[in-house]
Coordinates of C-alpha atoms in Angstrom, one line a residue:
X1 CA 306.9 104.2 19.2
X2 CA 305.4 107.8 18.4
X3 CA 302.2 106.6 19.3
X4 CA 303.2 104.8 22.8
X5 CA 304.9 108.1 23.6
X6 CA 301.7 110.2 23.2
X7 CA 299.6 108.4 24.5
X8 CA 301.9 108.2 27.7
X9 CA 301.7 111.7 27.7
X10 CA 298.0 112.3 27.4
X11 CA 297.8 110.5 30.5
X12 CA 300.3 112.1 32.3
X13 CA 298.6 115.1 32.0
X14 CA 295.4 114.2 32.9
X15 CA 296.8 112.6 36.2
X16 CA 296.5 109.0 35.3
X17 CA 300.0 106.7 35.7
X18 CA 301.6 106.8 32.3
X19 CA 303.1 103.2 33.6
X20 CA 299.8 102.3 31.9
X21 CA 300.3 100.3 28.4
X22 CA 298.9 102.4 25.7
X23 CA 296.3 100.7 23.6
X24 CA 297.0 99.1 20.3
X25 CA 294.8 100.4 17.5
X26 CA 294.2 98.0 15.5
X27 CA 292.6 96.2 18.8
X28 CA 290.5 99.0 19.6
X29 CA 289.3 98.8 15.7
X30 CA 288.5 95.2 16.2
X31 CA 286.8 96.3 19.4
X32 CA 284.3 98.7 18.6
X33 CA 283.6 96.6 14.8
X34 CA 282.3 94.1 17.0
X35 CA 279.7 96.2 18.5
X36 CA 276.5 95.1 16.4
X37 CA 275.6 99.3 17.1
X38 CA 276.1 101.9 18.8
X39 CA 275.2 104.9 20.5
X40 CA 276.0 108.7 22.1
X41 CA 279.4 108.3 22.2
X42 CA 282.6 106.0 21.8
X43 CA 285.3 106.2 23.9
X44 CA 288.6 103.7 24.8
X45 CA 290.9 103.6 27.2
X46 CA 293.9 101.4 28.2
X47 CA 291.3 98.3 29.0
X48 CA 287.8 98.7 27.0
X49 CA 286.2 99.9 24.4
X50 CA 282.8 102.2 25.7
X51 CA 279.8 103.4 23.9
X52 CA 276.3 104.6 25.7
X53 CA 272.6 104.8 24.8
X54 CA 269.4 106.7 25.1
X55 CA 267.6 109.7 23.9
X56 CA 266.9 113.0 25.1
X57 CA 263.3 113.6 24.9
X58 CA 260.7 110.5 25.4
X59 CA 257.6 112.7 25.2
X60 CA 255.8 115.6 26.0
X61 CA 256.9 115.8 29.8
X62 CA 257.8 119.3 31.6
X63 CA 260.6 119.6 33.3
X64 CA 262.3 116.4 31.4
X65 CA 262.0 112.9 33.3
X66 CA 265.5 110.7 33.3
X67 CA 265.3 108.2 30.7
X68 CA 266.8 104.9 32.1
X69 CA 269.8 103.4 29.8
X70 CA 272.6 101.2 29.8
X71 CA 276.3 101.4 28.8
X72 CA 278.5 98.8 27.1
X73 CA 281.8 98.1 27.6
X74 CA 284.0 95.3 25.9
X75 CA 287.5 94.5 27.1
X76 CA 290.8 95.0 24.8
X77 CA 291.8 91.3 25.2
X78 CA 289.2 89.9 23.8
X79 CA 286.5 89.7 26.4
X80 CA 282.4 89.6 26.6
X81 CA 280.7 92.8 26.3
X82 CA 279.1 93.5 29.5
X83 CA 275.7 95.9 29.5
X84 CA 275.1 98.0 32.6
X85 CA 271.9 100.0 33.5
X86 CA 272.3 103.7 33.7
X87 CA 269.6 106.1 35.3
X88 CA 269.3 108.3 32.0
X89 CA 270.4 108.4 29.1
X90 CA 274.3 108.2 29.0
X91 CA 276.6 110.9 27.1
X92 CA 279.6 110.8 27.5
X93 CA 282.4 108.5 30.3
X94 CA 286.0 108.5 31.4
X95 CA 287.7 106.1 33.9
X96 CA 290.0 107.0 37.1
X97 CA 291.7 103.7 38.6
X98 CA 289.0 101.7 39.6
X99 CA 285.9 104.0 39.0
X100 CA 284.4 104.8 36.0
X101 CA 282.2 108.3 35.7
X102 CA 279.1 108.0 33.2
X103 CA 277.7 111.3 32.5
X104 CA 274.0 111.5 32.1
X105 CA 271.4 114.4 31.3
X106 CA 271.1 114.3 34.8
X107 CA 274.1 113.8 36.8
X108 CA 277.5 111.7 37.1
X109 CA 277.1 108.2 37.6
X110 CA 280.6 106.6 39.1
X111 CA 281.1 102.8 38.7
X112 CA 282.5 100.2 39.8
X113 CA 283.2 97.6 37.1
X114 CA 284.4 94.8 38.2
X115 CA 281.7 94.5 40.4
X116 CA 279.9 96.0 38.1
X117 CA 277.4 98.1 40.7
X118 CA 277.0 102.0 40.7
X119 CA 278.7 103.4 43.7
X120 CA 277.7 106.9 43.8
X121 CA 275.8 109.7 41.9
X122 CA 276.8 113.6 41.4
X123 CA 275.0 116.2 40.4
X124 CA 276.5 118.2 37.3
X125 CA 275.9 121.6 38.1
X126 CA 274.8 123.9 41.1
X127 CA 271.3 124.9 39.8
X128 CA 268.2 124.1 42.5
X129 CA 265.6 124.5 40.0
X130 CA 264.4 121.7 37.7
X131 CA 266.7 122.2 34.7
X132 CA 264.9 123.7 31.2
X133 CA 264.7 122.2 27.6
X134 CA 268.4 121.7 26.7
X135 CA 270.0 123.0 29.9
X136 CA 270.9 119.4 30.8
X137 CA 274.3 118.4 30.6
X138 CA 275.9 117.1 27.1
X139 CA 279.6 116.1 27.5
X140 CA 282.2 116.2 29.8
X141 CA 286.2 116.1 29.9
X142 CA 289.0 115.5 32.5
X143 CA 291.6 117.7 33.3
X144 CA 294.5 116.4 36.6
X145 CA 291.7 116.8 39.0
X146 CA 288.9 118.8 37.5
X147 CA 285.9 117.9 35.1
X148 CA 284.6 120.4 32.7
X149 CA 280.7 119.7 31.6
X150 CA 279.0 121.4 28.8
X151 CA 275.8 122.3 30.0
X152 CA 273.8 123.2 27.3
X153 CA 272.2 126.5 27.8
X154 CA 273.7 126.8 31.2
X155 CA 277.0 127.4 30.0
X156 CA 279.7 124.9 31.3
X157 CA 280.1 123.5 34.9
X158 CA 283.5 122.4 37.2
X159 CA 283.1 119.3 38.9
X160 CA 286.4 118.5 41.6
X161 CA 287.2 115.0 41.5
X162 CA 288.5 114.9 45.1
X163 CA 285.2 116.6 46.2
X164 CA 283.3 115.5 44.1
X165 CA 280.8 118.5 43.7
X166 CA 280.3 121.1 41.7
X167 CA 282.7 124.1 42.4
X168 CA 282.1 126.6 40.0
X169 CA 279.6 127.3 37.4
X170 CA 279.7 130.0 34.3
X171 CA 277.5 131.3 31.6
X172 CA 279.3 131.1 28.1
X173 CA 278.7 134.2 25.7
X174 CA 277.4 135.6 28.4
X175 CA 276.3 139.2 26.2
X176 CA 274.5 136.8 24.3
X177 CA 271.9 137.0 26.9
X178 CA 268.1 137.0 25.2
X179 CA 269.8 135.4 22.5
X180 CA 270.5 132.1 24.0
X181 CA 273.7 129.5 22.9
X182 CA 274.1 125.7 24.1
X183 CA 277.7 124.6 24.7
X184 CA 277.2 121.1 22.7
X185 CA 280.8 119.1 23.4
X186 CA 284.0 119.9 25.3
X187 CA 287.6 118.3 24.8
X188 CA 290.8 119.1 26.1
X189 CA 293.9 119.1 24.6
X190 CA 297.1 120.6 27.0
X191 CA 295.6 123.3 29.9
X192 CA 292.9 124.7 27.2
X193 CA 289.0 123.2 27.2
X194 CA 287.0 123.5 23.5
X195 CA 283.8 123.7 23.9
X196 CA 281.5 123.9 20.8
X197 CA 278.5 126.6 21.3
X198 CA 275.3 126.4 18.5
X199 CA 272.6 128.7 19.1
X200 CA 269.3 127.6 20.7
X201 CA 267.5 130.7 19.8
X202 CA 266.3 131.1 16.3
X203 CA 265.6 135.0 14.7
X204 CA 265.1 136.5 11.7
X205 CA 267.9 137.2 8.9
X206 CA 268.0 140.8 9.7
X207 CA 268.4 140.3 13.2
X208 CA 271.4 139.0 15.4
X209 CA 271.4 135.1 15.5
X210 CA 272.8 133.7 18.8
X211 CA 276.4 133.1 19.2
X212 CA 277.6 129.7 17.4
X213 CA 281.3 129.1 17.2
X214 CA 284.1 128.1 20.2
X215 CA 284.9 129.0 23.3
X216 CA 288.3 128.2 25.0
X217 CA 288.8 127.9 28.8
X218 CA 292.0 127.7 31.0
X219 CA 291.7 125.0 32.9
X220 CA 294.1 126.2 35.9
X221 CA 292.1 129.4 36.1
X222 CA 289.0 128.4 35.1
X223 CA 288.7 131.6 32.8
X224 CA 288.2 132.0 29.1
X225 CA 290.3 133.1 27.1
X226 CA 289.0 133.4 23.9
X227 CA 284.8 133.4 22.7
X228 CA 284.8 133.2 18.4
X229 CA 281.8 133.9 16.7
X230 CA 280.8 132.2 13.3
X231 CA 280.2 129.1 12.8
X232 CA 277.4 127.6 10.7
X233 CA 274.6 126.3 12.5
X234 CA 274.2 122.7 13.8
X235 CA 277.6 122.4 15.8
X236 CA 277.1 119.2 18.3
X237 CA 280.7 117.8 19.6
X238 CA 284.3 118.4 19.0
X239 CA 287.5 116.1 19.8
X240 CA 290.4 117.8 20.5
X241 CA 294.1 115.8 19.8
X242 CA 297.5 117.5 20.4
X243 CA 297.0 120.5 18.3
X244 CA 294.4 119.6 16.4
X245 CA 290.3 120.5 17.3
X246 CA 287.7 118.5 14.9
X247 CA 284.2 120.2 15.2
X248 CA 281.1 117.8 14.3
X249 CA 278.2 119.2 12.4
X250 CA 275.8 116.4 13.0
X251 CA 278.3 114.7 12.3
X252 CA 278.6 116.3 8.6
X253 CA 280.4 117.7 7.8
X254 CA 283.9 118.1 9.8
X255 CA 285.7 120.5 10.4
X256 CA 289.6 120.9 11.5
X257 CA 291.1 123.4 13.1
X258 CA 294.8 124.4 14.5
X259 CA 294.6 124.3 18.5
X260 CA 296.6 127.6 18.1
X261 CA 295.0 129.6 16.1
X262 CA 291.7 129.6 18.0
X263 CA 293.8 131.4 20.7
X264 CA 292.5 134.5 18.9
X265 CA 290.2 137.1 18.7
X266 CA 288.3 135.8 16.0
X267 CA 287.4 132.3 14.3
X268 CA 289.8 131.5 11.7
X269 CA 289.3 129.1 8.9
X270 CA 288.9 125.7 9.2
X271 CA 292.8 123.9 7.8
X272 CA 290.2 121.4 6.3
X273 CA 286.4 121.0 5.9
X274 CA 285.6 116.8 5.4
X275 CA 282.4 116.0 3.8
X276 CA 282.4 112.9 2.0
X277 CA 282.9 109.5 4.1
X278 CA 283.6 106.0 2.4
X279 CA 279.7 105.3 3.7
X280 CA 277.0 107.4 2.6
X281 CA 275.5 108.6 6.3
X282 CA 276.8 110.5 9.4
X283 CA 278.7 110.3 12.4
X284 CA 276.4 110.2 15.5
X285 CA 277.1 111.5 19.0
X286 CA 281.0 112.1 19.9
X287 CA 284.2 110.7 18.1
X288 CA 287.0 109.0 19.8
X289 CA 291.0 109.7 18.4
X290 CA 294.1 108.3 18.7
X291 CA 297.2 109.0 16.3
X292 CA 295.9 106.4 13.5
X293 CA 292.0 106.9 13.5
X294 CA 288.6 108.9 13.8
X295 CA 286.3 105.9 16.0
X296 CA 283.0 107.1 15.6
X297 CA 279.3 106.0 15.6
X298 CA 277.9 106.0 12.3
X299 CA 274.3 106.6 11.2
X300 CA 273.8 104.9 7.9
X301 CA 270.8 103.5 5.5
X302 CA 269.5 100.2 5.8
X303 CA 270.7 97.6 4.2
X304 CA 268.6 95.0 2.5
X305 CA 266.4 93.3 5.3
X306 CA 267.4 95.7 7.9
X307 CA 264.1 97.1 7.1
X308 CA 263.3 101.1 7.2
X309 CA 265.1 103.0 9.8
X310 CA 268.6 104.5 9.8
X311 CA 271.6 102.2 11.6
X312 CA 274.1 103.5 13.6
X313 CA 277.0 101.3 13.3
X314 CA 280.6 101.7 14.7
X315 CA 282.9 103.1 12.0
X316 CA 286.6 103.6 12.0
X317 CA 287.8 106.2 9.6
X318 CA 292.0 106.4 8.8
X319 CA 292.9 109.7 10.0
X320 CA 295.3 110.6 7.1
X321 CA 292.6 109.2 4.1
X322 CA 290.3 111.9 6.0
X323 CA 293.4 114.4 6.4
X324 CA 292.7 114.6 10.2
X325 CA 296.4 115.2 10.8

């Protein structure tokens, strides 16, 4: 019942009908298990299971070229995975009724997928120049009518949903300037956006480093309200759940914070710093909640005849063995 109710909730304030039956679980564990890998992300919603694929760089290029890619998404109630074709890499997704949006490096791709054909593409941020190394766009989240994109060194983005264009674009730790940050991964959790800064810029250990830490924005006004300084290096995605933020570090470690006390005016403690999972490896790319577990994509050694290279494997972590709650 508690976790009907939230999730009911979480989509009431994102705009979507809470008449909606809330995914079981235990379903969306069998799900993403049966996924043979995985990729930049893992997401659910109230009919699928989602992950998508493709790396940044492919060689030597400047400005970067799109990398084509694909999506997979496999239905709650049992169905086939189905494979679509993305333009470049894909990073992150959310669906709205009948559309799906599939954030690339280079734009929003919105889908159609039960007829499974692209309908439109959006650009992610109102820059006319080619973008620079790791100014492309890393992750996005919905809030009632308005997408927030972390734009790497650009700061974050707004994208309107009824519009759909960009309406407003700012910089992120903005004195920073000469000392450049990338904002890594957004999440939402009530009116307030996370995003999760590392620095791009590296200096000496007598001088300043670039600012690495967490930046919250008011969604209504577009503002933020808070910018704290800190963190270690290596910050790459955060989920955010009720009042709880969990900050990858490559995946490794984690750490949890109280959505409340980064309301501040500087960056508290981690409640919790996880480093040891039940598989030796990292997560990979950006986690997935709900109220029972932590869906990620894991990267992990090779078993015996799965040859040299690292797999990344879905992997479903209890929340409370982690002390995620």
């Amino acid at each position: 019942m508690k976790q009907t109710l939230k999730w009911a909730l979480a989509l009431l304030a994102i705009g979507i009908s809470s008449a909606q039956a809330a995914p079981n679980s235990e379903t969306i564990k069998k799900t993403l298990e049966s996924f043979p890998t995985c990729g930049n992300f893992v997401r659910f919603d109230e009919k699928n299971v989602y992950t998508g694929f493709g790396p940044y760089w492919t060689s030597a290029a400047k400005p970067r070229v799109p990398s084509p890619a694909k999506i997979w998404v496999a239905s709650l109630d049992g169905g086939t995975r189905t494979e679509l074709a993305t333009l470049d890499s894909a990073k992150d997704l959310f669906t709205d009724g009948d559309s799906t949006y599939v954030l690339t490096y280079s734009g929003i791709e919105e889908w159609n997928l039960k007829q499974k054909i692209r309908t439109a593409l959006y650009a992610t941020s109102n820059q006319s120049s080619p973008l620079g190394d790791e100014q492309h766009a890393q992750a996005f989240a919905r809030y009632k009518d308005k997408v927030v994109i972390a734009h790497g060194r650009l700061g974050v983005s707004f994208f309107d949903l009824k519009s759909k264009s960009v309406t407003n674009q700012i910089p992120l730790a903005a004195n920073q300037r000469g000392l450049e940050s990338m904002a890594q991964g957004v999440s939402i959790s009530g009116k307030y956006a996370y995003v999760v800064l590392d620095s791009y810029t590296l200096v000496g250990d007598r001088e300043k480093p670039a600012f690495r830490g967490i930046a919250v924005i008011d969604m209504d006004t577009e503002t933020v309200v808070s910018e704290l300084d800190g963190m270690d290096p290596g910050a790459d995605s955060v989920v955010a759940d009720g009042n709880r933020v969990i900050v990858s570090f490559y995946g490794q470690p984690l750490w949890k914070y109280s959505a409340q006390s980064l309301l501040a005016r500087t960056l508290p403690q981690p409640l919790k710093r996880i480093w040891k999972f039940p598989v030796d490896g990292r997560g990979a790319g950006a986690a997935a909640v709900d109220d029972k577990y932590y869906y990620t994509c894991f990267s992990r050694l090779p078993l015996p005849g799965e040859g040299s290279y690292y797999k990344k494997v879905p992997m479903v972590l209890d929340r409370r063995v982690l002390m995620l709650d």
